[in-house]
Short mmCIF file of C-alpha atoms and ligand atoms in Angstrom, two decimals:
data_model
loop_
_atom_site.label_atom_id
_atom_site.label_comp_id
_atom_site.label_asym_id
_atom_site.label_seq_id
_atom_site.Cartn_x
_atom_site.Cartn_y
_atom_site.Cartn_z
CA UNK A 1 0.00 0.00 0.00
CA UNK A 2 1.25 3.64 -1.19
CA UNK A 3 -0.21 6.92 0.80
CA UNK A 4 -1.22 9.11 -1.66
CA UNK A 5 -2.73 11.71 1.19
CA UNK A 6 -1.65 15.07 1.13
CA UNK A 7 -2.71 17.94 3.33
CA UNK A 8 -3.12 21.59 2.46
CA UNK A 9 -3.34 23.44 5.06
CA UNK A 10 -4.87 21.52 7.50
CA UNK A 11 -7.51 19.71 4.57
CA UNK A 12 -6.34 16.13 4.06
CA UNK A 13 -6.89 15.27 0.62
CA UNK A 14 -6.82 11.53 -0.73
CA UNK A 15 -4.84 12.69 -3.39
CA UNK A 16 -2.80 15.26 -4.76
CA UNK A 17 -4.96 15.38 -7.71
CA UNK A 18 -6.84 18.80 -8.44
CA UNK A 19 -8.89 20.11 -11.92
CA UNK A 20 -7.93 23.24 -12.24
CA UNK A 21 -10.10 26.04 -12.51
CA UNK A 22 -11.62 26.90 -15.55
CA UNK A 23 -11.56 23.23 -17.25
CA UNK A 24 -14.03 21.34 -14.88
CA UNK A 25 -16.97 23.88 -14.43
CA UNK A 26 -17.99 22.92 -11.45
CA UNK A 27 -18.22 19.53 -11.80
CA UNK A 28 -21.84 18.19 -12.46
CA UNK A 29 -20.66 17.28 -16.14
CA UNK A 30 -18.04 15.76 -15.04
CA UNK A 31 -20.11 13.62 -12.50
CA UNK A 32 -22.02 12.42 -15.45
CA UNK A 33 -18.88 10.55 -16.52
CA UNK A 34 -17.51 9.24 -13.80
CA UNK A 35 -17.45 9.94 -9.67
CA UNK A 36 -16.11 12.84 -9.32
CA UNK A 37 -15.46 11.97 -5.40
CA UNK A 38 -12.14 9.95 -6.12
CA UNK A 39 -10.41 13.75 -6.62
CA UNK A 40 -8.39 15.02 -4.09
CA UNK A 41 -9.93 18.25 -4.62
CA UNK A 42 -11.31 20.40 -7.57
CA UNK A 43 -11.31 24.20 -8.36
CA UNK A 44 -13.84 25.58 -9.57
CA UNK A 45 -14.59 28.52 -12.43
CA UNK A 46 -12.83 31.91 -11.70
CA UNK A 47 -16.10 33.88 -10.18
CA UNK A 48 -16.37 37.61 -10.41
CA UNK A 49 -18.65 39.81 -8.49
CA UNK A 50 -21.01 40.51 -11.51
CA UNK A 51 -21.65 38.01 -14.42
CA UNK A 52 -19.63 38.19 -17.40
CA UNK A 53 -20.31 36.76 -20.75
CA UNK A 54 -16.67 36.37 -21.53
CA UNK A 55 -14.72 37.65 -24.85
CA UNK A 56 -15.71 37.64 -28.19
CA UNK A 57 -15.43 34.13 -30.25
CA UNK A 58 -13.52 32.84 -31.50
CA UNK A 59 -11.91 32.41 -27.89
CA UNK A 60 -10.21 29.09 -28.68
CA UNK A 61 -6.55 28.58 -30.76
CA UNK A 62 -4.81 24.68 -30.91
CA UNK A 63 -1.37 24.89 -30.74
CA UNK A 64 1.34 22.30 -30.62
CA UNK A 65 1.07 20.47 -27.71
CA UNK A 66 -1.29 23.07 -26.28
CA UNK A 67 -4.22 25.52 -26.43
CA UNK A 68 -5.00 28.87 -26.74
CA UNK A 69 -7.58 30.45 -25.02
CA UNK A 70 -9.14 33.80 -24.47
CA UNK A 71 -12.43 32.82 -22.72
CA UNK A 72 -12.05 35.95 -20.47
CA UNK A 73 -13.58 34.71 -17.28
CA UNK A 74 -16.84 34.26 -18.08
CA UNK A 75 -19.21 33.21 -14.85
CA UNK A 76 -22.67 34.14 -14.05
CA UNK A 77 -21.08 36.29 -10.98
CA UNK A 78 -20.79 35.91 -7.42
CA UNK A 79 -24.84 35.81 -6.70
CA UNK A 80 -25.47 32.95 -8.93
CA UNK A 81 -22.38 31.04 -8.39
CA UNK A 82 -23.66 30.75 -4.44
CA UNK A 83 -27.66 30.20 -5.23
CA UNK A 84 -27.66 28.33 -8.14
CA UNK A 85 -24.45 26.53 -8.82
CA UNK A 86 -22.49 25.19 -5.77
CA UNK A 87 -25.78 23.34 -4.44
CA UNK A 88 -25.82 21.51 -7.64
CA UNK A 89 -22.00 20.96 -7.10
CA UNK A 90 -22.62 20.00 -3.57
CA UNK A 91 -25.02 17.51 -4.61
CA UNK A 92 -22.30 15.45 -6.55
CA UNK A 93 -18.69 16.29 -4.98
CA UNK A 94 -18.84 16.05 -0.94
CA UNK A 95 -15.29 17.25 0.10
CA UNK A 96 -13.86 20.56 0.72
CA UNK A 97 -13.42 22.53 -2.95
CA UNK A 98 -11.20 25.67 -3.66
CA UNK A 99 -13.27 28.84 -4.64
CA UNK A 100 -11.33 30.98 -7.59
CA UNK A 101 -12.19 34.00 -7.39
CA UNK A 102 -10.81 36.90 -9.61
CA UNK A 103 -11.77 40.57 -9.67
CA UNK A 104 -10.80 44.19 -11.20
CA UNK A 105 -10.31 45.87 -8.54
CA UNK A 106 -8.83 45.17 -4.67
CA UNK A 107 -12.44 46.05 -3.72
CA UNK A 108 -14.07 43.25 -6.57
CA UNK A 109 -11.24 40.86 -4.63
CA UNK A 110 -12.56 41.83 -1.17
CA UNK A 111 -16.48 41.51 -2.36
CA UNK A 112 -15.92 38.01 -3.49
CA UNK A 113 -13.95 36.96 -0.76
CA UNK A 114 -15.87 37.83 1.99
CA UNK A 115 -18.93 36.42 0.45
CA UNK A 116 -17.20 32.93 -0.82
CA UNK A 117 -15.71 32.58 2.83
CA UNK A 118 -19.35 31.81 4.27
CA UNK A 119 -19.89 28.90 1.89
CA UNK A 120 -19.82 25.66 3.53
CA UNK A 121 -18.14 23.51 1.02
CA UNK A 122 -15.07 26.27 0.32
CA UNK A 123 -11.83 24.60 2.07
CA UNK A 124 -9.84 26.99 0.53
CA UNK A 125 -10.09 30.38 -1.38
CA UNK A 126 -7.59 30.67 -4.37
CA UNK A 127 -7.31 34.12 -5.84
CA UNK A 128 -6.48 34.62 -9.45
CA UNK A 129 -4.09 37.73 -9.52
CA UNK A 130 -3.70 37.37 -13.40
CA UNK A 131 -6.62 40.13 -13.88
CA UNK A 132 -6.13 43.64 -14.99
CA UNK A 133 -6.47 46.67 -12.15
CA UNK A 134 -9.36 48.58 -13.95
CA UNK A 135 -7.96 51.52 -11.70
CA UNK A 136 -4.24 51.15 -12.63
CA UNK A 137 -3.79 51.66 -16.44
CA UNK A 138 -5.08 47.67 -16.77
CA UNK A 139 -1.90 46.17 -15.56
CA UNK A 140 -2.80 42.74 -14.18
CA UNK A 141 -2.46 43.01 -10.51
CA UNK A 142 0.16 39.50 -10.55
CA UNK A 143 2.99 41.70 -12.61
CA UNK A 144 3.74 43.40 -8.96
CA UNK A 145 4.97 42.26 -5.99
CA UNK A 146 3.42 45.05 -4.45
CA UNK A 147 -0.14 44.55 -6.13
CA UNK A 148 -0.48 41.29 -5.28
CA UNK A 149 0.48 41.59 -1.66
CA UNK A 150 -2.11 44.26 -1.59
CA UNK A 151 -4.61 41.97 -2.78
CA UNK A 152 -3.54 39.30 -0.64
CA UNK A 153 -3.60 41.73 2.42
CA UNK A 154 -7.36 42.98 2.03
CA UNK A 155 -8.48 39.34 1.21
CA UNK A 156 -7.16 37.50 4.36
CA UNK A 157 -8.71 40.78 5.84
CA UNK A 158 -11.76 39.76 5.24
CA UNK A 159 -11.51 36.22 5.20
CA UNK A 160 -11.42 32.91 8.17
CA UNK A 161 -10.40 30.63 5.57
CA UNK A 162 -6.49 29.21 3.70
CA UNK A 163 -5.88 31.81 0.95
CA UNK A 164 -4.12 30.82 -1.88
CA UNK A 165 -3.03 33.11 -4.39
CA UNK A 166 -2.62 32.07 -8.13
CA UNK A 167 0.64 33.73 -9.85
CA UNK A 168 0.69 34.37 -13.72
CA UNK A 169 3.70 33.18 -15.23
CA UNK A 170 3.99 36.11 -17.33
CA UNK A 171 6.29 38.19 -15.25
CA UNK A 172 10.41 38.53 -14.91
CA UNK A 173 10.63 37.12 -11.11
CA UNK A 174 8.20 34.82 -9.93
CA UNK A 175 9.69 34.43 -6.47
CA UNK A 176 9.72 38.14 -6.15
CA UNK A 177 5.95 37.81 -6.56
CA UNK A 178 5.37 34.98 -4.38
CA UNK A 179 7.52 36.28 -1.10
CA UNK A 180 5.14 39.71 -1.05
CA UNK A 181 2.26 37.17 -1.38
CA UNK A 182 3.95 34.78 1.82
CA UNK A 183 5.01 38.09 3.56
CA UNK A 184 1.32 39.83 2.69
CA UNK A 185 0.01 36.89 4.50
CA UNK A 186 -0.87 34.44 1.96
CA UNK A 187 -1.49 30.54 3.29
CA UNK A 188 -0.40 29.37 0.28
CA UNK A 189 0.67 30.01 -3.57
CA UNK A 190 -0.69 28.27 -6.74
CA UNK A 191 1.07 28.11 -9.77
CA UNK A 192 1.11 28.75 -12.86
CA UNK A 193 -2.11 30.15 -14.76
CA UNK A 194 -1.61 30.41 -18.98
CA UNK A 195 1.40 32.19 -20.66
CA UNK A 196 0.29 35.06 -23.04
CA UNK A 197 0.17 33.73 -26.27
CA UNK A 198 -1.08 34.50 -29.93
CA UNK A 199 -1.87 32.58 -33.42
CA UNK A 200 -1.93 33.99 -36.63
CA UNK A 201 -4.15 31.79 -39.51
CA UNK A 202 -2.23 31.78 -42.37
CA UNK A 203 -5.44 31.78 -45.14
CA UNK A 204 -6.85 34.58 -43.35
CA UNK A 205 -3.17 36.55 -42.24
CA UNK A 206 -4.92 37.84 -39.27
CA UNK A 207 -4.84 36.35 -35.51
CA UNK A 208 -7.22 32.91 -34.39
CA UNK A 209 -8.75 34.52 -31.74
CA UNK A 210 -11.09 37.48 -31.86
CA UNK A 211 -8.80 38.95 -28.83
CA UNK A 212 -5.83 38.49 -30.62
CA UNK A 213 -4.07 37.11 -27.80
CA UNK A 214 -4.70 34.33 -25.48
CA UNK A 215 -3.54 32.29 -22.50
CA UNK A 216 -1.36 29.16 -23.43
CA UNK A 217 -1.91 25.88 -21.62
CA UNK A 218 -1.39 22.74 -21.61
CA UNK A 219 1.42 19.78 -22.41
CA UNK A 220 3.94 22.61 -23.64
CA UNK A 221 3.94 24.54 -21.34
CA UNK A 222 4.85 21.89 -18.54
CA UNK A 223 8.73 22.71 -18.07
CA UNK A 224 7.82 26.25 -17.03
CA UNK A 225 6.02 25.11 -14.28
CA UNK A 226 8.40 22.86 -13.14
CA UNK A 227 10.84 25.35 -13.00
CA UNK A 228 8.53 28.21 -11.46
CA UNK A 229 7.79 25.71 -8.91
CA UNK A 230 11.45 24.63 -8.23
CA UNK A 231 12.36 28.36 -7.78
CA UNK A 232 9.63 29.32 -5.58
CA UNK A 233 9.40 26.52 -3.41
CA UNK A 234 13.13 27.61 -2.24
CA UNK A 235 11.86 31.33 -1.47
CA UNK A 236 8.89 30.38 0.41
CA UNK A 237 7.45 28.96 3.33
CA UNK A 238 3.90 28.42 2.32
CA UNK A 239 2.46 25.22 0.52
CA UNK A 240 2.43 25.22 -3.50
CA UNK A 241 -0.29 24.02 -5.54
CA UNK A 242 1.53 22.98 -8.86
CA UNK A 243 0.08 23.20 -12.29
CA UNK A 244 1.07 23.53 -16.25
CA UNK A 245 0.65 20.93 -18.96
CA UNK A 246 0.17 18.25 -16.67
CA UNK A 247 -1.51 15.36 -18.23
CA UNK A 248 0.56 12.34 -16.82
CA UNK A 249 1.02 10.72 -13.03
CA UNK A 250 4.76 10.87 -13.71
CA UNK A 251 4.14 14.86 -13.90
CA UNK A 252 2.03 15.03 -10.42
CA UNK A 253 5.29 13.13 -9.53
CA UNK A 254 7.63 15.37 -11.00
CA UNK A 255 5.94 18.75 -9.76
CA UNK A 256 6.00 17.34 -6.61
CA UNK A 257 9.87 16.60 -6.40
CA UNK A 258 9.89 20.06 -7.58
CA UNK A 259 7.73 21.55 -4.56
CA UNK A 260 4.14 21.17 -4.76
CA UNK A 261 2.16 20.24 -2.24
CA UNK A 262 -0.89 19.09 -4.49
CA UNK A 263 -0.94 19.40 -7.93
CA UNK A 264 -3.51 20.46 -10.59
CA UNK A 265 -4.52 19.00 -14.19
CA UNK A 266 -5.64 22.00 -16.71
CA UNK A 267 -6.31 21.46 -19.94
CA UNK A 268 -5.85 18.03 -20.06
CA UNK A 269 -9.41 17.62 -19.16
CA UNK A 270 -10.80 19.60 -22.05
CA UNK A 271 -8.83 16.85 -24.35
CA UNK A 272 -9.88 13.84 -22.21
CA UNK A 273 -12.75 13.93 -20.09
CA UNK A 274 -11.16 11.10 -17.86
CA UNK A 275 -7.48 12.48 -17.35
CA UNK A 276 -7.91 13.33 -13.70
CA UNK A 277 -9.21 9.51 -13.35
CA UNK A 278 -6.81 8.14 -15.27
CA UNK A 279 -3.85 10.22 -13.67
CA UNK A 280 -5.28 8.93 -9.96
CA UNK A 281 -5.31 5.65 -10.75
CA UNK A 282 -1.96 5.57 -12.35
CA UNK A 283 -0.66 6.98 -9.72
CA UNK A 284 0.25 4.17 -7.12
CA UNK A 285 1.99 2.19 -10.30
CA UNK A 286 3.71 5.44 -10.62
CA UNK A 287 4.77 5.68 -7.00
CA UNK A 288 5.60 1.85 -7.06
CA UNK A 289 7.51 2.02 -9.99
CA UNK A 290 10.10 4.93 -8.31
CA UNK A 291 10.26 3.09 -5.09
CA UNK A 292 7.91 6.28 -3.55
CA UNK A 293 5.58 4.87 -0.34
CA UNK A 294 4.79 8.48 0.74
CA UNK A 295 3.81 11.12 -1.91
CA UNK A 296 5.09 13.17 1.39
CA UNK A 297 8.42 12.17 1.21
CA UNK A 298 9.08 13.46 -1.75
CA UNK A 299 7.73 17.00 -2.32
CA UNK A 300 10.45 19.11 -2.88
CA UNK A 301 12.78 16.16 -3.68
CA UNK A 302 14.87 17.82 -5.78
CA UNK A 303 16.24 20.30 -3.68
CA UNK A 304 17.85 17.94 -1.19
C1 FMN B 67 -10.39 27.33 -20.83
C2 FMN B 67 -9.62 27.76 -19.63
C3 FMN B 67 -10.21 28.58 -18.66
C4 FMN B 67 -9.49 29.00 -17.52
N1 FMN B 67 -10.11 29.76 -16.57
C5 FMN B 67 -9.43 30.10 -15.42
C6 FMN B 67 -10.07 30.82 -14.37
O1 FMN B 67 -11.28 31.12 -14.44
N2 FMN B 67 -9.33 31.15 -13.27
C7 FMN B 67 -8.01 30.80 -13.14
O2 FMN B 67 -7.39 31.11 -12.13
N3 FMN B 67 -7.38 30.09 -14.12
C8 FMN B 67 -8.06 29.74 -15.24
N4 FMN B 67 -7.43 29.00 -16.22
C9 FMN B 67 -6.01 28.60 -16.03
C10 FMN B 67 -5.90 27.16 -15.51
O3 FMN B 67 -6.58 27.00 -14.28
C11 FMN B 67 -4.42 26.75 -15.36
O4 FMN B 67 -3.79 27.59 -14.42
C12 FMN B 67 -3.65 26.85 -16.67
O5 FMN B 67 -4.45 26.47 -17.76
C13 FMN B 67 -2.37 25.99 -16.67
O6 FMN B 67 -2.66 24.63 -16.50
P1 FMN B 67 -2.83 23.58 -17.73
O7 FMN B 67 -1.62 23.74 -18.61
O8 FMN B 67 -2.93 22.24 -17.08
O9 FMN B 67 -4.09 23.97 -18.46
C14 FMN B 67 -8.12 28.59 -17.37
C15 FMN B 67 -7.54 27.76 -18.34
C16 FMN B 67 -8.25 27.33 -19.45
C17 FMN B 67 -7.58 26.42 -20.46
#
């Protein structure tokens, strides 16, 4: 027998195994396919204060190894999210879940947090810095070390419950990022969301998506997270939720000797429908095969 338990912040999960947010909804399709329960975890969509019906189409580019997308966070805002759709997720997923939340503004931050922290089901609340500050000429508030500690400041504020802010890749020095987060407060960083990214359609000579740029995920983009992980997991404290491109238990393995804590699965599950299953049940050959009896023991391997 292999432990596969992890715990984040106090929450033991069964596995390290997390769909990230944006690719799993919150999970009622998913349940249709298979029981969703077996996860360690899931987040679910980024939720704004007010709805949003997302960017114009078409939001979606394929790329080598990867996607393209510009869905720009559509949700049916805060109100919704807590009447209408976590009871239907709460009918089919029963353990703690992470709430991303994302706003324009440290007040939209604040709004959501506060109300998110009095649902039930939230274990944890991750925060999506990757937006633009409306009231800062649009730069996205996870460019800044000292933007995203302000964020992270007026959310634990207002907040009982593990915050975990989400850093964009798309910035010179990560770690510089995540310390303000750690020092700001945070209980914990999760990393990465999609590197900027663009297509151009050769019959047409102009750009796939309507937005012209997008955010690149998936298999490609896998080594950057590794090392983003690697060097932030030696400047900080705090657990890391790990995620890029993985599609494979030998990555939840390899982000893990890296520095994450738990570890989540992206665009994988817009290809297959079954790659968080798959990747949990591969997982104790996985951990047999490398002589690993304690996914424990190894986070942060490679340092040592
Ligand atoms: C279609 C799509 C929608 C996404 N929406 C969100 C979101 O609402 N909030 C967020 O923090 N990240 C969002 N992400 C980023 C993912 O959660 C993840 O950080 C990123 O895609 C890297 O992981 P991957 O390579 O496994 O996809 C989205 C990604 C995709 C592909």
């Amino acid at each position: 027998m292999v432990n596969t338990k992890v715990i984040l912040s106090g929450i033991t999960l069964d596995n390290p195994v997390i769909p990230a947010s944006g690719t799993f909804g919150y999970g009622y399709e998913f349940a249709e396919l298979y029981d969703i329960n077996i996860l360690g975890s899931f987040s679910f969509k980024g939720t704004t204060k007010e709805p949003r019906f997302g960017n114009p189409t078409p939001r979606i580019a394929e790329c080598t190894e990867g996607m393209i997308n510009s869905v720009g966070l559509q949700n049916p805002g805060m109100e919704k999210v807590i009447s209408e759709e976590l009871p239907k997720m709460k009918k089919v997923f029963h353990k703690p879940v992470l709430a991303n939340i994302s706003g324009f503004s440290v007040e939209e931050y604040v709004y959501c947090a506060e109300r998110i922290n009095e649902e039930e089901q939230v274990g944890i609340i991750e925060v999506n810095v990757s937006c633009p500050n409306v009231h800062h000429g649009g730069m996205s508030f996870g460019t800044s070390p000292e933007a995203a500690a302000e964020v992270t400041k007026a959310v634990k504020a207002v907040t009982t419950k593990p915050v975990y802010i989400k850093l964009s890749p798309n910035v010179t020095d990560i770690v510089a990022i995540a310390k303000a987060c750690e020092d700001a407060g945070a209980d914990g960083i999760s990393l990465i969301n999609t590197l900027m990214g663009m297509r151009i359609d050769l019959k047409t000579g102009k750009p796939v998506v309507a937005n012209k740029m997008g955010g690149f995920s998936g298999k490609a983009i896998f080594p950057v997270a590794v090392r983003m992980v690697y060097q932030v997991y030696e400047a900080v404290k705090v657990p890391i939720i790990g995620m890029g491109g993985v599609s494979t238990a030998e990555d939840v393995v390899e982000l893990m000797l890296a520095g994450a804590t738990a570890v989540q699965v992206g665009a994988a599950n817009l290809v297959d429908p079954f790659a968080c299953k798959n990747i949990i049940e591969a997982l104790p050959h996985v951990m047999k095969k490398y002589g690993i009896k304690d996914l424990n023991h190894i986070i942060g391997g490679a340092h040592k």
